[in-house]
Coordinates of N, CA and C in Angstrom, one line a residue:
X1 N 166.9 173.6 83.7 CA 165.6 173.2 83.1 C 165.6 171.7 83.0
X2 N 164.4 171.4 83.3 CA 164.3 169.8 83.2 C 163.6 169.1 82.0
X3 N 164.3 167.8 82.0 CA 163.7 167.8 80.3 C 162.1 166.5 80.7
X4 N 161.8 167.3 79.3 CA 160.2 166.1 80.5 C 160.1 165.0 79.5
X5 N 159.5 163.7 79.2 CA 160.1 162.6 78.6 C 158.5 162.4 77.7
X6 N 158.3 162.0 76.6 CA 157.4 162.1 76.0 C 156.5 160.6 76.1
X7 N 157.4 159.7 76.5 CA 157.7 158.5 76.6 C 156.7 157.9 76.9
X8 N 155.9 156.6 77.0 CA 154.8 155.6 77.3 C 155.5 154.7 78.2
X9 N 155.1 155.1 79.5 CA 155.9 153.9 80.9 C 155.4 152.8 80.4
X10 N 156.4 151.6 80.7 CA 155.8 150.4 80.6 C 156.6 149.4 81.6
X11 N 155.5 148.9 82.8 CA 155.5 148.1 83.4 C 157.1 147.1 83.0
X12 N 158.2 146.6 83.9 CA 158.3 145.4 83.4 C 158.2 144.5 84.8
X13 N 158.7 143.1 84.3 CA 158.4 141.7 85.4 C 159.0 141.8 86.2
X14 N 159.6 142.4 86.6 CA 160.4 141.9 88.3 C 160.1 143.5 89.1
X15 N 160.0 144.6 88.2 CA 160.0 145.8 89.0 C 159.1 145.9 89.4
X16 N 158.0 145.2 89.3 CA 156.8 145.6 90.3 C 156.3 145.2 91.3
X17 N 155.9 145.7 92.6 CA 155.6 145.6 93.8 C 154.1 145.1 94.1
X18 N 154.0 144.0 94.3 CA 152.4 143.6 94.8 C 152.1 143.9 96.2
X19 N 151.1 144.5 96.2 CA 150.2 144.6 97.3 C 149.3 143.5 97.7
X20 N 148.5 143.0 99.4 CA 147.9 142.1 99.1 C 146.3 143.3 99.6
X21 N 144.7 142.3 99.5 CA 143.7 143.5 99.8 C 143.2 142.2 99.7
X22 N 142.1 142.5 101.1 CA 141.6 141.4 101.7 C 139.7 142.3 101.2
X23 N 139.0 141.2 100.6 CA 137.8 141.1 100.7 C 136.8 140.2 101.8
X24 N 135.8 141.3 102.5 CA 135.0 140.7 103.0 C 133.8 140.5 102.5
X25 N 133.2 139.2 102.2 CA 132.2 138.3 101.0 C 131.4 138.6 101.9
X26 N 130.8 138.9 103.4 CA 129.4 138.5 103.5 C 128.5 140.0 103.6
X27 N 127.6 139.3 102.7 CA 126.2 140.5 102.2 C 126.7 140.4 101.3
X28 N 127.8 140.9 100.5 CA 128.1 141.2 98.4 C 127.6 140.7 97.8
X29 N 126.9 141.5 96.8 CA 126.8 140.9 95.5 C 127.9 140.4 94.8
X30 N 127.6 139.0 94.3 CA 128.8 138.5 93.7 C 129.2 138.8 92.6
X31 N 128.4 139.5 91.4 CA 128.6 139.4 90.6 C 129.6 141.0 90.6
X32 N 129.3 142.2 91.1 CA 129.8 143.2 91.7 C 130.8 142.7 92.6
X33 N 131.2 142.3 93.5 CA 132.8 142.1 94.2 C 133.7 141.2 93.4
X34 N 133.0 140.6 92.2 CA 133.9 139.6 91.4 C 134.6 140.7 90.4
X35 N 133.8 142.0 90.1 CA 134.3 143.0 88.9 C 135.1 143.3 89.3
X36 N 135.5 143.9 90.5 CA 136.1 144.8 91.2 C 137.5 143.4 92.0
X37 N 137.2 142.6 92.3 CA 138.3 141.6 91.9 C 139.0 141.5 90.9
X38 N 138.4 141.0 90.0 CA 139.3 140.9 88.6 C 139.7 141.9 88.2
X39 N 139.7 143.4 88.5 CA 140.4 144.7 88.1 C 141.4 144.6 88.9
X40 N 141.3 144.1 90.2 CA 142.4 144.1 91.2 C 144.1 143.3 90.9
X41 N 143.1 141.8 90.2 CA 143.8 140.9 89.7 C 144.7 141.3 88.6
X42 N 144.2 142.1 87.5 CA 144.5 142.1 86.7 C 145.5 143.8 87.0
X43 N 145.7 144.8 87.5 CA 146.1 145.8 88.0 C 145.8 147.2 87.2
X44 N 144.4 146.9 86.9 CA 143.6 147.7 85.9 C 143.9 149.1 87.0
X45 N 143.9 148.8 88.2 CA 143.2 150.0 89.1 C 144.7 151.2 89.3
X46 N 145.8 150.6 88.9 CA 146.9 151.2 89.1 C 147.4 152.2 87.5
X47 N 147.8 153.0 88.1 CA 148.4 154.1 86.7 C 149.4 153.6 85.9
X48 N 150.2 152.1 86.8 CA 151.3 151.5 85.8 C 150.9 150.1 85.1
X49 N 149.5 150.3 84.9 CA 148.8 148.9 84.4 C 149.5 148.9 83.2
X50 N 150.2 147.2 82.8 CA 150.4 147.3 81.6 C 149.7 146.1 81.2
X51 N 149.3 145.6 79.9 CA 148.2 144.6 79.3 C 149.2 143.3 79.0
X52 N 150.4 143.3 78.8 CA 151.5 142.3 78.6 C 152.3 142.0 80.4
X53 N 152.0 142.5 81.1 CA 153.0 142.1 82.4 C 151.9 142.2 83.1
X54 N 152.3 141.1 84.4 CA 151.4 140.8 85.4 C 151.2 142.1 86.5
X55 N 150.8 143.2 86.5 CA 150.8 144.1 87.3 C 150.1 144.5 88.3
X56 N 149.1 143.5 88.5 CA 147.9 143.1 89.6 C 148.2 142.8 90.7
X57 N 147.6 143.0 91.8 CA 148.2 142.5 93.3 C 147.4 141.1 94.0
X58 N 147.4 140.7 95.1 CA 147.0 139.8 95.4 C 145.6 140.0 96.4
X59 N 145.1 138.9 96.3 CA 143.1 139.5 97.1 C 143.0 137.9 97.7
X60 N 142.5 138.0 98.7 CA 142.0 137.5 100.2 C 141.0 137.5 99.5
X61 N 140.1 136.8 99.9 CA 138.9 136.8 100.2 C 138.1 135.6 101.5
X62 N 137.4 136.5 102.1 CA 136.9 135.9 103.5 C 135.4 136.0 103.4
X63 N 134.8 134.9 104.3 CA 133.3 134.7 104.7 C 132.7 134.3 103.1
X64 N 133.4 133.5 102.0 CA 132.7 132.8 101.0 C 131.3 132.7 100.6
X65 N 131.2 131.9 102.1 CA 130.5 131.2 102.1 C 128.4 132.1 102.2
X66 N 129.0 133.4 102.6 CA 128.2 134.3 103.3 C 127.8 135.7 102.0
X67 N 128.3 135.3 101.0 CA 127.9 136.1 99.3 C 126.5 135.7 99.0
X68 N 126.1 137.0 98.6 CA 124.7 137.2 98.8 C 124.4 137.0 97.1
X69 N 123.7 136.3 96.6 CA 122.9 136.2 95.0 C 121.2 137.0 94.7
X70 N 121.8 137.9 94.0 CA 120.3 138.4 93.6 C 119.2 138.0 92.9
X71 N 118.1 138.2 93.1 CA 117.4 137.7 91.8 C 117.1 136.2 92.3
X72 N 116.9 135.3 91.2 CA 116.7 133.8 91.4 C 117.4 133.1 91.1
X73 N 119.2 134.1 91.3 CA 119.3 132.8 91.1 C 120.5 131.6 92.0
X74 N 119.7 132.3 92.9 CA 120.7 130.8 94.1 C 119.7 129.2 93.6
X75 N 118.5 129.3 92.7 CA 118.3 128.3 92.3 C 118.0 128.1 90.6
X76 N 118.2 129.3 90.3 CA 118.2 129.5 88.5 C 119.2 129.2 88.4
X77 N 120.1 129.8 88.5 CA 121.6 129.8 88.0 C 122.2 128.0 88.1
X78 N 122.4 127.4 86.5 CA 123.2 126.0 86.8 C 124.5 125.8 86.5
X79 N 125.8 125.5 87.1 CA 126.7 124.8 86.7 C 127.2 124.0 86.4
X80 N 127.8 123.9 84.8 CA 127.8 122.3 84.6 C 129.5 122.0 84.2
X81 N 129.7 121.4 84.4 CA 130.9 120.5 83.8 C 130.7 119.1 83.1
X82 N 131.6 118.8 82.7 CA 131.8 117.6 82.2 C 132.9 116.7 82.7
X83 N 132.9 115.3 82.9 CA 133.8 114.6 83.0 C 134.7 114.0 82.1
X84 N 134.2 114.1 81.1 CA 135.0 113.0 80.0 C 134.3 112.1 79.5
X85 N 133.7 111.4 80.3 CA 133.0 110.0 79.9 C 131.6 110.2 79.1
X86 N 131.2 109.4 78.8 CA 129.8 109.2 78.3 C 129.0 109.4 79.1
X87 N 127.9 110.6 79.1 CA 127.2 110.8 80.1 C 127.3 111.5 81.1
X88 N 128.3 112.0 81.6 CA 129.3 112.5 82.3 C 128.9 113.8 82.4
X89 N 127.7 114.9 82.3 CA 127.6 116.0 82.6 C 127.0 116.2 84.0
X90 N 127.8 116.5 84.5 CA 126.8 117.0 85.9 C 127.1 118.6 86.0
X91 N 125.6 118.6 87.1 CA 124.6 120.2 86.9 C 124.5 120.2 88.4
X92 N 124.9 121.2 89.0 CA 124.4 121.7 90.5 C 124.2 123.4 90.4
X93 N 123.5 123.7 91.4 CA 122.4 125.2 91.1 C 123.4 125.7 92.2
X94 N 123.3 126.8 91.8 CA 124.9 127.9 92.5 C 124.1 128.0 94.2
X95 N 123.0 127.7 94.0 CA 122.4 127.4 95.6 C 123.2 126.1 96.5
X96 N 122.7 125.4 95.7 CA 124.0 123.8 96.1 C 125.4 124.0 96.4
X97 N 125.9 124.7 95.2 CA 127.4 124.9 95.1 C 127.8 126.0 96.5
X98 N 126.9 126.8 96.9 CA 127.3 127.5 97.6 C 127.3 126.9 99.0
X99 N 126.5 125.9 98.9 CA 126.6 124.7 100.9 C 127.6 124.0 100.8
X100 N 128.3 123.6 99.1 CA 128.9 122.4 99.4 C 130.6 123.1 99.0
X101 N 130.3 124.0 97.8 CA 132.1 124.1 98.0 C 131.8 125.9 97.8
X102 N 131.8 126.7 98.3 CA 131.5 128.0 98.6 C 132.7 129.1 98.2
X103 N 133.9 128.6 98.1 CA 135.3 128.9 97.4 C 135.0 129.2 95.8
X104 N 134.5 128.0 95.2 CA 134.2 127.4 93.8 C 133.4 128.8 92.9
X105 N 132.3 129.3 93.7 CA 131.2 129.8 92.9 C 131.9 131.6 93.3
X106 N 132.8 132.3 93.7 CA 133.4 133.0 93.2 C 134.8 132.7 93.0
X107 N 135.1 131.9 92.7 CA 136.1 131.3 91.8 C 136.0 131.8 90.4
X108 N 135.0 130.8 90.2 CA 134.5 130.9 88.8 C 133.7 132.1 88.6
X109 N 133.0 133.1 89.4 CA 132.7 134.7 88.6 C 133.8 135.5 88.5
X110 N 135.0 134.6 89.2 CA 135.7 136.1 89.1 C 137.3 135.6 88.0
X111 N 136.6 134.0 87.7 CA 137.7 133.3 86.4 C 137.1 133.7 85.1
X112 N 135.7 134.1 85.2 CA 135.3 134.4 84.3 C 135.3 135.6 83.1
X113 N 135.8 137.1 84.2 CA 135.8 137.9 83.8 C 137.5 138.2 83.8
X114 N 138.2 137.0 83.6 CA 139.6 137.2 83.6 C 139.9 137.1 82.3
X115 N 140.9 137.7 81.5 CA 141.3 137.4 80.4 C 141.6 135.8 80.3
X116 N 141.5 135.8 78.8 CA 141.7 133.7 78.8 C 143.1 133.7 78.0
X117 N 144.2 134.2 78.8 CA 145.1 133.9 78.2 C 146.4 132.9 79.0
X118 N 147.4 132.8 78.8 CA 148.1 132.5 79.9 C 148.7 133.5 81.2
X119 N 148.7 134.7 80.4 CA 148.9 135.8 81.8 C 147.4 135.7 82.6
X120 N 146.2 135.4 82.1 CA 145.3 135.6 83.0 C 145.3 134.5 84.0
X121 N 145.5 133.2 83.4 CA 145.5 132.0 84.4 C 146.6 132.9 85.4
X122 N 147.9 132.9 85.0 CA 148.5 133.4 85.8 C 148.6 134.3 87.0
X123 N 147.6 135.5 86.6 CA 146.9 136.2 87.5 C 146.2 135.5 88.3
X124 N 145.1 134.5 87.8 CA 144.4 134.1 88.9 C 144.9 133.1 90.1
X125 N 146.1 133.0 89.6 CA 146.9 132.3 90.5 C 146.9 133.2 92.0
X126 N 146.7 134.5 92.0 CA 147.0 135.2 92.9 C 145.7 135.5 93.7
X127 N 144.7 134.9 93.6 CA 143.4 135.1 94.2 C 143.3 133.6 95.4
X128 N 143.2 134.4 96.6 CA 143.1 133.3 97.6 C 141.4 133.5 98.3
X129 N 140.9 132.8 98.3 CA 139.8 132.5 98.5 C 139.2 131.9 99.9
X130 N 138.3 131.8 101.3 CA 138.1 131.3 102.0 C 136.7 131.2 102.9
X131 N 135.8 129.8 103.3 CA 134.7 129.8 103.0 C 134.4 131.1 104.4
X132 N 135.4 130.6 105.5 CA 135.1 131.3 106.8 C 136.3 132.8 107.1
X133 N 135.7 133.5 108.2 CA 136.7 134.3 108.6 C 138.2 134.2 108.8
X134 N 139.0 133.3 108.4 CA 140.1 132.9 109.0 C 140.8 132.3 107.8
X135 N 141.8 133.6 107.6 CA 142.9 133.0 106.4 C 144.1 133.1 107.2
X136 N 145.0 132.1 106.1 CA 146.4 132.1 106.9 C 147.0 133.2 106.1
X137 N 147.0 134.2 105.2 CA 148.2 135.5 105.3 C 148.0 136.5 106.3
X138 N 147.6 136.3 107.3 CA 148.1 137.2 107.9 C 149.1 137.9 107.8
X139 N 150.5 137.3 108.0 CA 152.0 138.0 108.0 C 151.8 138.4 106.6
X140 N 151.4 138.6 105.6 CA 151.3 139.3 104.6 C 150.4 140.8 104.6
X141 N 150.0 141.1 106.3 CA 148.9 142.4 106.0 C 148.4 142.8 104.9
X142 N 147.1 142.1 104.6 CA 146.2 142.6 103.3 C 145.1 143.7 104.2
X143 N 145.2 144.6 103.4 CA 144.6 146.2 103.5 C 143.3 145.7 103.2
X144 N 142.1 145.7 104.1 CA 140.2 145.8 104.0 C 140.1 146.3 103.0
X145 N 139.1 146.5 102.1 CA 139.0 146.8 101.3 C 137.5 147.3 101.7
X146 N 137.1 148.8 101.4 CA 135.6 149.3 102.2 C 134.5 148.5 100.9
X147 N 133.7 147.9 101.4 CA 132.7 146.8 100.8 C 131.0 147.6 100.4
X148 N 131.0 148.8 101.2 CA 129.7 149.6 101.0 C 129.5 149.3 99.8
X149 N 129.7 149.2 98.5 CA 129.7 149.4 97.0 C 128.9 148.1 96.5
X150 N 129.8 147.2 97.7 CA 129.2 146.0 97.0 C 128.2 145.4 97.6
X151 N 127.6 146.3 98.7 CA 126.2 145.4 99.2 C 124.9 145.5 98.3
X152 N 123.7 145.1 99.2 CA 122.8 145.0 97.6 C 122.5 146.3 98.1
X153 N 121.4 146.8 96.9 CA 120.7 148.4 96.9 C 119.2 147.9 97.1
X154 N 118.9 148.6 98.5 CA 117.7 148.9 98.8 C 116.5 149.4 98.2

């Protein structure tokens, strides 16, 4: 007879195996392929998710530059930062951001829905990002990831 364990598995730091999974950006909704990133990131999607250890795998992402914005707001939508100095806010419309740094603007949807702790920075360490078809992991075979979900709805 076998004895069965009542026990709550828990994740630890070196036992676990990352996977990498390549996203293809062009047509997606961003705000939809960023959800489904940051679950990826974070290893929500796996049965050995634990909320204290990094258990997420690693995400590609390809054609950046080619993410589709609903609505209005490739010219509603504004990004601001600050510099430091006096005066020092600058504002560009996720329409801009998306000609000039196309990396940046799912960067930041999918920094956003990350936890804000140090395991989340951590996590997002593992999000590689690129404006065109051509990333260098190859030798790491990242698995497509089927994108139907994330086009717009007709």
């Amino acid at each position: 007879m076998t004895k069965v364990s009542n026990q709550t598995y828990y994740a630890k730091t070196g036992e676990v195996l990352q996977a990498w999974h390549q996203f293809d950006a062009d047509g997606a909704v961003l705000g939809r392929m960023a959800a489904r990133i940051a679950l990826v990131l974070q290893g929500k999607h796996h049965a050995r998710y634990t909320p204290h250890v990094d258990t997420g795998d690693f995400v590609v992402v390809i054609n950046a530059a080619k993410v589709h914005l609903t609505g209005d707001k490739r010219d509603g939508r504004m990004h601001r930062h600050h510099t430091g100095f006096m005066g020092g806010l600058k504002e560009m419309s996720a329409g801009e951001m998306l000609t000039k740094h196309p990396e940046r603007v799912i960067e930041l949807a999918v920094r956003r829905m990350m936890p804000k702790t140090r395991l989340g920075r951590a996590m997002l360490t593992k999000l590689k990002i690129y404006a065109g078809p051509d990333h260098r992991h190859a030798a790491q075979q990242p698995s497509p990831v089927d994108m139907t979900p994330f086009k717009p709805r007709s």
